[in-house]
XYZ file of C-alpha atoms in Angstrom:
682
model
C 161.382 135.318 -22.970
C 159.827 138.159 -20.985
C 160.157 141.676 -22.382
C 160.975 142.960 -18.918
C 163.981 140.646 -18.712
C 165.642 142.132 -21.817
C 168.920 143.873 -21.110
C 170.844 144.387 -24.341
C 169.600 147.162 -26.639
C 169.693 145.091 -29.835
C 168.391 141.814 -28.439
C 165.413 140.568 -30.436
C 162.060 141.692 -29.125
C 160.150 138.927 -30.924
C 159.576 135.484 -29.517
C 161.123 132.818 -31.821
C 157.686 131.309 -32.494
C 156.184 134.685 -33.480
C 157.795 135.432 -36.826
C 154.626 136.398 -38.715
C 154.429 140.216 -38.884
C 150.705 140.218 -38.266
C 151.034 137.965 -35.216
C 154.276 139.419 -33.734
C 154.858 142.254 -31.368
C 152.668 145.324 -31.257
C 153.385 148.760 -29.842
C 151.706 147.868 -26.570
C 154.773 145.691 -25.878
C 156.907 148.840 -25.881
C 156.067 150.422 -22.541
C 157.833 153.605 -21.483
C 159.942 151.692 -18.950
C 161.123 149.158 -21.510
C 161.965 151.808 -24.107
C 163.732 153.911 -21.471
C 165.949 150.964 -20.520
C 167.158 150.882 -24.114
C 167.571 154.517 -25.029
C 169.356 155.999 -22.018
C 172.447 153.877 -22.645
C 172.527 155.512 -26.079
C 172.877 159.060 -24.837
C 176.016 160.926 -23.770
C 175.254 164.523 -24.662
C 178.236 166.677 -25.608
C 178.150 170.485 -25.956
C 180.269 170.224 -29.127
C 177.457 168.422 -30.935
C 174.751 171.046 -30.537
C 173.154 172.174 -33.804
C 170.851 174.948 -34.991
C 167.585 173.032 -34.711
C 165.472 175.831 -36.182
C 167.524 175.995 -39.389
C 167.379 172.223 -39.764
C 163.617 172.321 -39.335
C 163.336 174.945 -42.094
C 165.593 172.892 -44.365
C 163.810 169.597 -43.830
C 160.376 171.190 -44.077
C 161.347 172.842 -47.363
C 162.553 169.548 -48.865
C 159.541 167.491 -47.792
C 156.938 170.096 -48.710
C 158.502 170.656 -52.146
C 158.746 166.919 -52.751
C 155.121 166.491 -51.781
C 154.108 169.258 -54.205
C 155.769 167.241 -56.966
C 154.030 164.015 -55.963
C 150.726 165.820 -55.540
C 150.998 167.316 -59.041
C 151.719 163.828 -60.450
C 148.777 162.363 -58.572
C 146.440 165.048 -59.985
C 148.112 164.960 -63.418
C 149.151 168.625 -63.297
C 151.678 169.594 -65.952
C 154.243 172.351 -65.610
C 157.044 173.365 -63.307
C 156.836 173.558 -59.546
C 157.619 176.900 -57.894
C 160.465 176.393 -55.418
C 161.157 178.611 -52.431
C 164.353 180.473 -51.720
C 166.436 178.184 -49.513
C 169.615 180.236 -49.517
C 169.886 179.798 -45.715
C 170.765 176.133 -46.322
C 174.185 177.147 -47.618
C 175.077 178.545 -44.208
C 174.448 175.236 -42.446
C 177.482 173.173 -41.622
C 175.765 169.853 -42.216
C 177.400 166.717 -40.749
C 177.220 164.938 -44.112
C 179.035 161.794 -43.038
C 176.668 161.385 -40.106
C 173.660 161.960 -42.373
C 174.945 159.371 -44.853
C 175.419 156.835 -42.061
C 171.845 157.429 -40.928
C 170.633 157.189 -44.522
C 172.429 153.885 -44.857
C 170.667 152.575 -41.771
C 167.295 153.693 -43.146
C 167.739 152.006 -46.530
C 166.372 148.606 -47.531
C 165.174 147.370 -44.148
C 162.707 144.586 -43.633
C 159.224 145.544 -42.581
C 157.976 145.090 -39.062
C 158.309 146.473 -35.577
C 161.365 144.424 -34.552
C 163.531 145.655 -37.414
C 162.304 149.224 -36.902
C 163.353 149.032 -33.253
C 166.784 147.619 -34.087
C 167.359 150.299 -36.724
C 166.230 153.015 -34.323
C 168.764 151.823 -31.768
C 171.527 151.836 -34.392
C 170.674 155.415 -35.325
C 170.678 156.457 -31.665
C 174.112 154.887 -31.413
C 175.322 157.001 -34.359
C 173.861 160.141 -32.733
C 174.887 159.269 -29.187
C 176.466 162.676 -28.426
C 173.690 164.870 -29.847
C 170.852 166.397 -27.787
C 167.621 164.427 -27.954
C 165.739 166.792 -30.260
C 168.835 166.974 -32.497
C 168.756 163.189 -32.866
C 165.193 163.442 -34.154
C 165.771 166.274 -36.647
C 169.002 164.747 -38.024
C 167.196 161.473 -38.636
C 164.408 163.337 -40.398
C 167.014 165.297 -42.355
C 168.632 162.072 -43.567
C 165.211 160.758 -44.528
C 164.316 163.986 -46.355
C 167.546 163.832 -48.380
C 166.552 160.442 -49.768
C 162.894 161.340 -50.153
C 163.664 164.665 -51.823
C 166.234 163.035 -54.120
C 163.687 160.533 -55.418
C 161.117 163.135 -56.360
C 163.670 165.615 -57.616
C 164.825 162.997 -60.148
C 161.219 162.401 -61.112
C 160.594 166.092 -61.609
C 163.274 166.247 -64.307
C 162.502 162.772 -65.654
C 161.241 164.012 -69.038
C 163.773 166.809 -69.614
C 167.040 165.501 -68.211
C 168.460 162.179 -69.535
C 170.662 161.764 -66.475
C 167.693 162.322 -64.147
C 165.703 159.771 -66.173
C 168.455 157.181 -65.905
C 168.949 157.682 -62.170
C 165.199 157.691 -61.543
C 164.883 154.432 -63.431
C 167.720 152.859 -61.445
C 166.062 153.949 -58.187
C 162.713 152.691 -59.518
C 160.972 155.979 -58.978
C 158.303 155.165 -61.579
C 157.229 152.258 -59.346
C 156.136 154.801 -56.739
C 153.564 156.244 -59.166
C 151.352 153.230 -58.710
C 150.983 153.876 -54.990
C 150.508 157.616 -54.729
C 146.757 157.394 -54.195
C 146.761 154.326 -51.957
C 145.613 154.735 -48.334
C 148.951 153.472 -47.037
C 150.967 156.057 -48.986
C 148.664 158.837 -47.869
C 148.938 157.614 -44.286
C 152.718 157.995 -44.400
C 153.173 160.943 -46.816
C 151.309 163.792 -48.526
C 148.355 164.052 -46.133
C 148.555 166.985 -43.670
C 148.076 164.443 -40.870
C 150.477 161.842 -42.238
C 153.194 160.234 -40.142
C 156.061 162.315 -41.521
C 154.322 165.673 -41.005
C 153.323 164.553 -37.503
C 156.964 163.751 -36.728
C 157.964 167.188 -37.962
C 155.380 168.795 -35.692
C 156.573 166.738 -32.713
C 160.141 167.956 -33.300
C 158.937 171.573 -33.409
C 157.097 171.092 -30.118
C 160.162 169.517 -28.485
C 162.314 172.408 -29.678
C 159.864 174.935 -28.223
C 159.854 173.156 -24.875
C 163.655 173.048 -24.749
C 163.864 176.746 -25.652
C 161.512 177.670 -22.810
C 163.436 175.481 -20.356
C 166.553 177.640 -20.804
C 164.888 180.537 -19.025
C 161.899 179.524 -16.908
C 162.607 176.035 -15.556
C 162.140 177.028 -11.903
C 159.012 179.141 -12.293
C 157.253 176.889 -14.802
C 156.896 173.642 -12.904
C 155.108 171.999 -15.847
C 158.386 172.078 -17.778
C 159.949 169.284 -15.741
C 157.273 166.812 -16.768
C 157.511 167.892 -20.413
C 161.323 167.650 -20.478
C 161.177 164.116 -19.077
C 159.041 163.069 -22.051
C 161.506 164.231 -24.723
C 163.825 161.165 -24.788
C 160.877 158.788 -25.220
C 159.308 161.011 -27.855
C 162.618 161.176 -29.723
C 162.743 157.382 -29.805
C 159.253 157.163 -31.279
C 159.852 159.900 -33.845
C 162.939 158.048 -35.117
C 161.074 154.727 -34.977
C 158.274 156.159 -37.122
C 160.743 157.687 -39.612
C 162.436 154.282 -39.925
C 159.104 152.546 -40.528
C 158.113 155.207 -43.098
C 161.379 154.858 -45.007
C 160.884 151.102 -45.085
C 157.487 151.664 -46.672
C 159.082 153.700 -49.511
C 161.609 150.946 -50.105
C 158.805 148.409 -50.254
C 157.079 150.411 -53.014
C 160.288 150.622 -55.040
C 161.353 146.999 -54.637
C 157.925 145.363 -54.662
C 158.738 143.789 -51.289
C 156.261 143.345 -48.493
C 155.550 146.685 -46.828
C 154.426 147.540 -43.349
C 151.201 145.947 -42.199
C 148.120 148.129 -41.978
C 147.850 147.212 -38.295
C 151.399 148.437 -37.613
C 150.883 151.708 -39.515
C 147.635 152.305 -37.636
C 149.420 151.716 -34.340
C 152.130 154.202 -35.355
C 149.466 156.747 -36.290
C 147.811 156.318 -32.891
C 151.191 156.605 -31.204
C 152.251 159.837 -32.905
C 148.781 161.326 -32.366
C 149.072 160.466 -28.672
C 152.533 162.061 -28.582
C 151.264 165.227 -30.250
C 148.354 165.409 -27.832
C 150.743 165.040 -24.888
C 153.084 167.715 -26.227
C 150.234 170.082 -27.058
C 148.816 169.623 -23.557
C 152.214 170.356 -22.022
C 152.698 173.399 -24.229
C 149.217 174.696 -23.487
C 149.948 174.501 -19.762
C 153.411 175.989 -20.219
C 152.172 178.885 -22.377
C 149.393 179.618 -19.910
C 151.940 179.576 -17.124
C 154.208 181.916 -19.121
C 151.333 184.347 -19.584
C 150.526 184.072 -15.889
C 154.150 184.858 -14.956
C 154.248 187.754 -17.401
C 151.010 189.171 -15.993
C 152.159 188.602 -12.410
C 155.371 190.555 -12.998
C 153.379 193.322 -14.684
C 151.004 193.579 -11.725
C 153.858 193.643 -9.218
C 155.571 196.367 -11.223
C 152.456 198.512 -11.696
C 150.963 198.096 -8.217
C 153.928 197.784 -5.874
C 156.784 199.491 -7.718
C 155.445 202.003 -10.231
C 151.719 202.585 -9.636
C 149.866 203.586 -12.782
C 146.350 204.286 -14.040
C 143.834 202.410 -11.918
C 141.511 201.242 -14.715
C 144.369 199.501 -16.538
C 145.538 197.737 -13.392
C 142.038 196.542 -12.493
C 141.443 195.319 -16.059
C 144.734 193.420 -16.052
C 143.982 191.953 -12.645
C 140.606 190.613 -13.774
C 141.211 189.504 -17.371
C 144.854 190.217 -18.197
C 143.770 192.785 -20.790
C 144.160 196.542 -21.046
C 140.377 196.922 -21.219
C 138.424 194.120 -19.559
C 134.745 193.284 -19.979
C 132.517 196.123 -18.676
C 131.252 196.075 -15.102
C 127.624 195.714 -14.157
C 126.413 198.737 -12.207
C 124.507 197.116 -9.346
C 122.331 200.186 -8.856
C 121.123 200.417 -12.475
C 121.966 196.904 -13.792
C 123.600 198.530 -16.819
C 127.031 197.784 -18.217
C 129.713 200.432 -17.661
C 133.198 200.647 -19.153
C 135.987 200.194 -16.628
C 138.057 203.095 -17.899
C 135.263 205.664 -17.619
C 133.829 204.318 -14.352
C 137.140 204.384 -12.449
C 138.697 207.521 -13.936
C 140.194 209.676 -11.177
C 138.544 207.546 -8.473
C 139.819 205.525 -5.552
C 138.536 201.975 -5.509
C 137.558 199.443 -2.874
C 138.040 195.977 -4.360
C 135.858 193.346 -2.709
C 137.213 189.941 -3.720
C 135.154 187.069 -2.387
C 133.711 183.669 -3.065
C 130.019 183.235 -3.657
C 129.487 182.310 0.006
C 130.169 185.842 1.212
C 127.983 186.314 4.283
C 124.909 188.487 4.495
C 126.577 190.260 7.421
C 129.593 191.195 5.297
C 127.339 192.449 2.508
C 125.320 194.466 5.021
C 128.506 196.012 6.456
C 129.761 196.803 2.963
C 126.409 198.418 2.200
C 126.959 200.793 5.122
C 130.412 201.611 3.763
C 128.909 202.154 0.304
C 126.365 204.592 1.704
C 129.079 206.480 3.558
C 131.342 206.623 0.484
C 128.445 207.857 -1.636
C 128.415 211.095 0.344
C 131.534 212.104 -1.594
C 132.223 211.111 -5.189
C 135.758 209.872 -4.545
C 135.393 206.115 -4.201
C 133.977 203.200 -6.193
C 133.383 199.714 -4.824
C 133.976 196.777 -7.199
C 133.032 193.172 -6.423
C 135.307 190.554 -8.011
C 133.612 187.158 -7.552
C 135.750 184.064 -7.034
C 133.785 181.236 -8.630
C 134.774 177.586 -8.320
C 134.804 176.121 -11.863
C 134.379 172.618 -10.423
C 130.986 173.400 -8.908
C 127.808 172.995 -10.909
C 127.419 175.825 -13.412
C 123.727 176.211 -12.722
C 124.251 176.500 -8.965
C 127.136 178.928 -9.437
C 125.132 181.247 -11.671
C 122.145 181.117 -9.349
C 124.281 182.031 -6.345
C 126.174 184.695 -8.313
C 122.925 186.354 -9.388
C 121.603 186.275 -5.830
C 124.725 187.853 -4.322
C 124.946 190.426 -7.121
C 121.318 191.424 -6.513
C 122.320 192.512 -2.993
C 125.072 194.831 -4.231
C 124.435 198.391 -5.491
C 128.093 198.893 -6.493
C 130.075 197.739 -9.547
C 130.113 194.004 -10.208
C 132.496 192.007 -12.390
C 130.529 189.909 -14.852
C 130.265 186.154 -14.265
C 133.596 184.402 -14.823
C 135.313 181.323 -13.401
C 138.795 182.630 -14.163
C 140.667 185.572 -12.686
C 143.786 186.366 -14.695
C 145.711 187.822 -11.756
C 144.978 184.917 -9.430
C 148.641 184.397 -8.537
C 149.018 188.037 -7.508
C 145.892 187.825 -5.359
C 147.153 184.712 -3.596
C 150.836 185.523 -3.219
C 150.885 189.296 -2.760
C 147.507 190.038 -1.213
C 147.152 186.600 0.426
C 143.646 185.828 -0.784
C 142.311 182.785 1.048
C 138.827 181.518 1.840
C 137.710 184.704 3.544
C 136.730 187.837 1.585
C 139.547 190.247 0.784
C 138.950 194.003 0.680
C 141.753 196.111 -0.809
C 141.686 199.894 -1.021
C 143.582 201.497 -3.944
C 144.011 205.137 -4.838
C 143.434 206.527 -8.343
C 146.991 205.580 -9.370
C 146.611 201.992 -8.092
C 148.718 202.551 -4.981
C 147.552 200.255 -2.189
C 146.120 202.215 0.739
C 145.056 199.188 2.780
C 144.924 195.431 2.080
C 143.082 194.219 5.169
C 140.041 196.459 5.073
C 137.534 193.609 5.573
C 138.542 193.541 9.255
C 138.118 197.302 9.564
C 134.647 197.011 8.096
C 133.636 194.106 10.335
C 134.758 195.903 13.476
C 133.847 199.536 12.762
C 131.643 199.471 9.664
C 131.341 202.859 7.980
C 133.376 204.475 10.775
C 136.492 202.981 9.125
C 136.129 205.274 6.085
C 138.454 206.525 4.565
C 140.594 203.485 5.560
C 143.677 205.561 6.324
C 146.238 204.583 8.948
C 145.535 207.805 10.812
C 141.845 206.899 10.979
C 142.729 203.414 12.231
C 144.978 204.828 14.957
C 142.055 206.930 16.184
C 139.715 203.925 16.186
C 142.228 201.797 18.060
C 142.340 204.359 20.855
C 138.907 203.184 22.015
C 138.710 200.298 24.500
C 138.293 197.104 22.557
C 135.176 195.937 24.435
C 133.486 199.145 23.319
C 134.424 198.424 19.683
C 133.901 194.665 19.573
C 131.614 193.516 22.403
C 128.815 195.954 23.164
C 127.275 195.571 19.702
C 126.699 191.868 20.430
C 124.737 192.478 23.635
C 121.213 193.679 24.300
C 122.570 196.383 26.589
C 121.258 199.640 25.160
C 122.174 202.015 27.996
C 125.417 203.940 28.123
C 127.822 202.108 30.406
C 128.946 204.039 33.459
C 132.686 204.449 33.056
C 133.173 204.034 36.832
C 131.052 200.928 37.270
C 132.324 197.341 37.208
C 130.928 195.107 34.489
C 131.378 191.415 33.723
C 130.723 190.499 30.104
C 130.153 186.771 29.809
C 129.202 184.020 27.401
C 129.853 180.405 26.513
C 128.610 177.251 24.832
C 127.340 175.472 27.954
C 123.952 176.622 29.292
C 124.743 174.927 32.624
C 127.853 177.073 33.038
C 125.836 180.190 32.175
C 123.229 179.271 34.776
C 125.810 178.545 37.483
C 127.576 181.830 36.732
C 124.380 183.840 36.980
C 123.351 182.090 40.203
C 126.717 182.800 41.812
C 126.528 186.462 40.789
C 123.112 186.782 42.427
C 124.483 185.250 45.629
C 127.418 187.679 45.705
C 125.218 190.698 45.006
C 123.058 189.673 47.974
C 126.053 189.127 50.252
C 125.864 191.359 53.360
C 129.413 192.601 52.928
C 128.720 193.663 49.352
C 125.535 195.425 50.439
C 127.205 197.059 53.409
C 129.984 198.516 51.276
C 127.556 199.620 48.556
C 129.432 197.649 45.914
C 127.521 197.211 42.706
C 128.439 195.621 39.412
C 126.583 194.580 36.291
C 126.748 191.425 34.233
C 126.062 191.621 30.504
C 125.383 188.521 28.460
C 126.964 188.303 24.990
C 125.271 186.389 22.178
C 121.546 186.931 22.535
C 119.475 188.138 19.609
C 116.769 190.812 19.601
C 114.278 188.262 20.965
C 116.514 187.581 23.945
C 117.423 184.070 22.802
C 120.836 182.525 22.311
C 121.842 182.978 18.669
C 124.783 181.034 17.135
C 124.930 183.460 14.193
C 125.421 186.380 16.594
C 128.279 184.515 18.261
C 129.812 183.648 14.912
C 129.934 187.367 14.036
C 131.205 188.104 17.534
C 134.237 185.840 17.142
C 134.919 187.095 13.624
C 134.927 190.647 14.987
C 137.351 189.691 17.774
C 139.685 188.202 15.179
C 139.353 191.322 13.050
C 140.323 193.618 15.905
C 143.224 191.359 16.864
C 144.589 191.281 13.300
C 144.264 195.041 12.812
C 145.843 195.728 16.210
C 148.665 193.274 15.442
C 149.253 194.651 11.966
C 149.349 198.294 13.061
C 150.961 197.997 16.467
C 152.473 194.513 16.607
C 150.997 191.281 17.935
C 152.864 191.565 21.258
C 152.795 195.314 21.621
C 150.131 195.681 24.283
C 147.877 193.986 26.800
C 145.045 194.589 24.389
C 146.246 192.049 21.835
C 146.950 189.520 24.603
C 143.492 190.020 26.129
C 141.767 189.564 22.773
C 143.860 186.527 21.901
C 143.056 185.060 25.318
C 139.355 185.624 24.682
C 139.604 184.116 21.185
C 141.208 180.990 22.652
C 138.017 180.488 24.703
C 135.749 180.280 21.657
C 135.019 176.592 22.227
C 135.062 176.701 26.039
C 131.994 176.117 28.168
C 132.166 179.679 29.392
C 134.268 182.818 29.680
C 134.149 186.235 31.283
C 135.603 189.727 30.890
C 135.812 191.944 33.966
C 135.878 195.624 33.046
C 135.491 199.018 34.627
C 133.150 200.733 32.248
C 134.560 199.426 28.971
C 138.170 199.316 30.196
C 139.109 195.623 30.521
C 140.641 194.425 33.790
C 140.946 190.704 33.019
C 139.787 188.045 30.589
C 139.255 184.585 32.015
C 138.294 181.056 31.114
C 134.941 179.895 32.447
C 136.241 177.495 35.097
C 138.521 180.186 36.537
C 135.776 182.825 36.608
C 133.421 180.376 38.281
C 136.077 179.355 40.823
C 136.583 182.991 41.846
C 132.839 183.476 42.351
C 132.490 180.197 44.268
C 135.418 181.119 46.529
C 134.035 184.578 47.338
C 134.237 183.924 51.067
C 137.994 183.314 50.709
C 138.765 186.712 49.249
C 135.936 189.010 50.309
C 138.044 190.475 53.111
C 140.372 191.960 50.511
C 137.474 194.322 49.732
C 138.342 196.159 52.920
C 141.639 197.142 51.311
C 140.984 197.218 47.596
C 138.224 197.881 45.114
C 136.010 195.108 43.790
C 137.814 194.860 40.381
C 141.275 194.755 42.002
C 140.187 192.220 44.617
C 138.583 190.035 41.970
C 141.736 190.239 39.819
C 144.112 189.377 42.675
C 142.255 186.206 43.570
C 141.743 185.331 39.926
C 145.520 185.457 39.399
C 146.034 183.097 42.369
C 143.570 180.587 40.925
C 145.018 180.906 37.426
C 148.512 180.230 38.785
C 147.319 177.025 40.464
C 145.432 175.887 37.367
C 147.880 177.136 34.739
C 146.924 176.108 31.229
C 148.418 177.548 28.034
C 146.078 178.128 25.162
C 145.697 176.846 21.643
C 144.525 179.192 18.903
C 143.449 178.080 15.416
C 143.600 180.964 12.983
C 140.746 180.876 10.438
C 141.516 181.159 6.714
C 141.344 184.950 6.698
C 142.627 186.728 3.608
C 145.289 189.414 3.804
C 147.981 189.951 6.401
C 147.933 187.696 9.454
C 150.469 187.563 12.334
C 153.072 184.817 12.062
C 154.529 185.287 15.572
C 152.216 185.542 18.586
C 152.839 185.564 22.339
C 150.915 183.104 24.455
C 148.300 185.123 26.373
C 148.902 182.973 29.490
C 152.727 183.068 29.644
C 155.556 185.190 28.164
C 156.628 182.622 25.580
C 155.974 182.713 21.864
C 153.273 180.288 20.781
C 154.405 177.392 18.605
C 153.410 177.530 14.960
C 152.261 174.155 13.642
C 151.517 172.900 10.153
C 147.991 171.899 9.304
C 147.355 169.751 6.222
C 143.918 170.091 4.696
C 142.686 168.635 1.427
C 141.351 171.387 -0.837
C 140.072 169.047 -3.562
C 137.336 170.767 -5.475
C 138.232 174.227 -4.243
C 138.641 177.062 -6.694
C 141.935 177.456 -8.497
C 142.067 180.259 -10.975
């Protein structure tokens, strides 16, 4: 008969040919699914049957510990009276005595072996059908402790009380003496790691989990998994209590007791249960502390700003005074409280792969801030605990050596990780947050300010940003990535250009030369410059320059969108259009001085240049930029193509709604799934 085919709770679990205890079932036969099929039909919880679990735990613990003191004194031949505790609280318990007696009756005089223990466990669950799961376990242990305590209480007064002597003799208590020092007895009782004490601990853990679930079930996701384990754990606690009670009966009646193999399996089982519960509780307690810290940070940063040093310490380690910083300029340790007193702070939160360009830009900001003693920069490293420790430390030391400001000492855990992710939106990219001396946030997206304007962004105020945004964006984000050192004539037409395809670049440059040499252009005295973007100081194409170029464009777009709205001006649309061309063969920006006229995809720009003879007569009526733009719009209308933009994993605020730069509609927002296995989780 297959175990999986069993339906009825009390049907025998032992094959008819396997009657020998040593050759019968073992605990491996009792999978979670099989046990669950039995126990859930024995549970109809009723609010009227709730009990004070904590008081029962105190009562049962008092009985068992006192009884074990008596047995321990007998084992070590210690004369004298045992000191009993004050258990006056027991009188206030409204014990369900009839229920406890019924359980006690089920526990008494059972045959040894796993099958009988299972059947008895199911009978007890039937008696306790309306009680909560953890109540079933503690009531069973209470019934056991009544019998166990009674036996050793009679023994304690054996020599002084004739009635106790008579009752002890009837219950064969003296027979237990012979077994007190045997390994089996110590495996079940007395030892701190014995089965009964382990069951008591499991009940305490279950009670703690249930108590937490009353308040934090939604926020502490680990609770659901722990709660699901409680019915199965209750079954095994009762099963072990049944098997332990059978062992006592065997000592008293000289019957065959539990096999060593079975007791060892039960010990492994309860140890596994305790490990599972302890793991759950460890995760739950850590989550509770995380929630508590998160709420504290929200309250003290967003609602009621308070002393900066305390907030920074809590953010890093969850303590009022965290580990001292390392002063990057002196390499000495400095206390957080004294180093940040009455200062504003620039928090640089980044992974160990922070770029050399970002460090260089931050160095410029550091030098500018050093002119006045109002700000401190603090680097908080985000270190992946799953990476090799040696590599992490090596990279940490290298990055730290480049920083003259305050540095948080090496750690793979940031206490306020949830706040960083949820409130400041820390992602893969560095996050730079500016706080005043009372921890009020001045700016959360300062990394983009620094990438675009460097030290000019100081002091990171919104007024300063408004002034910076008044400049034409090519002047702020493009000129620095060209080799053009002269001041651009504000009246002269300029085409900034770049792209991934050298053939497109060559065709563009050839067409420009042809147009510049065109008789009509010469006759009208029309001149315009072309400026290549992406060459290094040696005049060669440099992918790293272009990488910084695109990062800067994104930075300007995000700042512009955050301050003025993503659809507030042509500027944001022009930049977004340019960003969408990052992987195109080519692109161009027509400007007058640094004032942009149009931004176009490479094929459109090239088509306008190739079709010069089709629109050159417009030059008799309009300027070169206007003529170019008019024909460009005609070509773009014929070759209409909306754009796709993939937003990098920037930290901080990012726009959630963006207009398509090629049409008036909002761009669709998709969902991108990406495995982050092995990435840092604090």
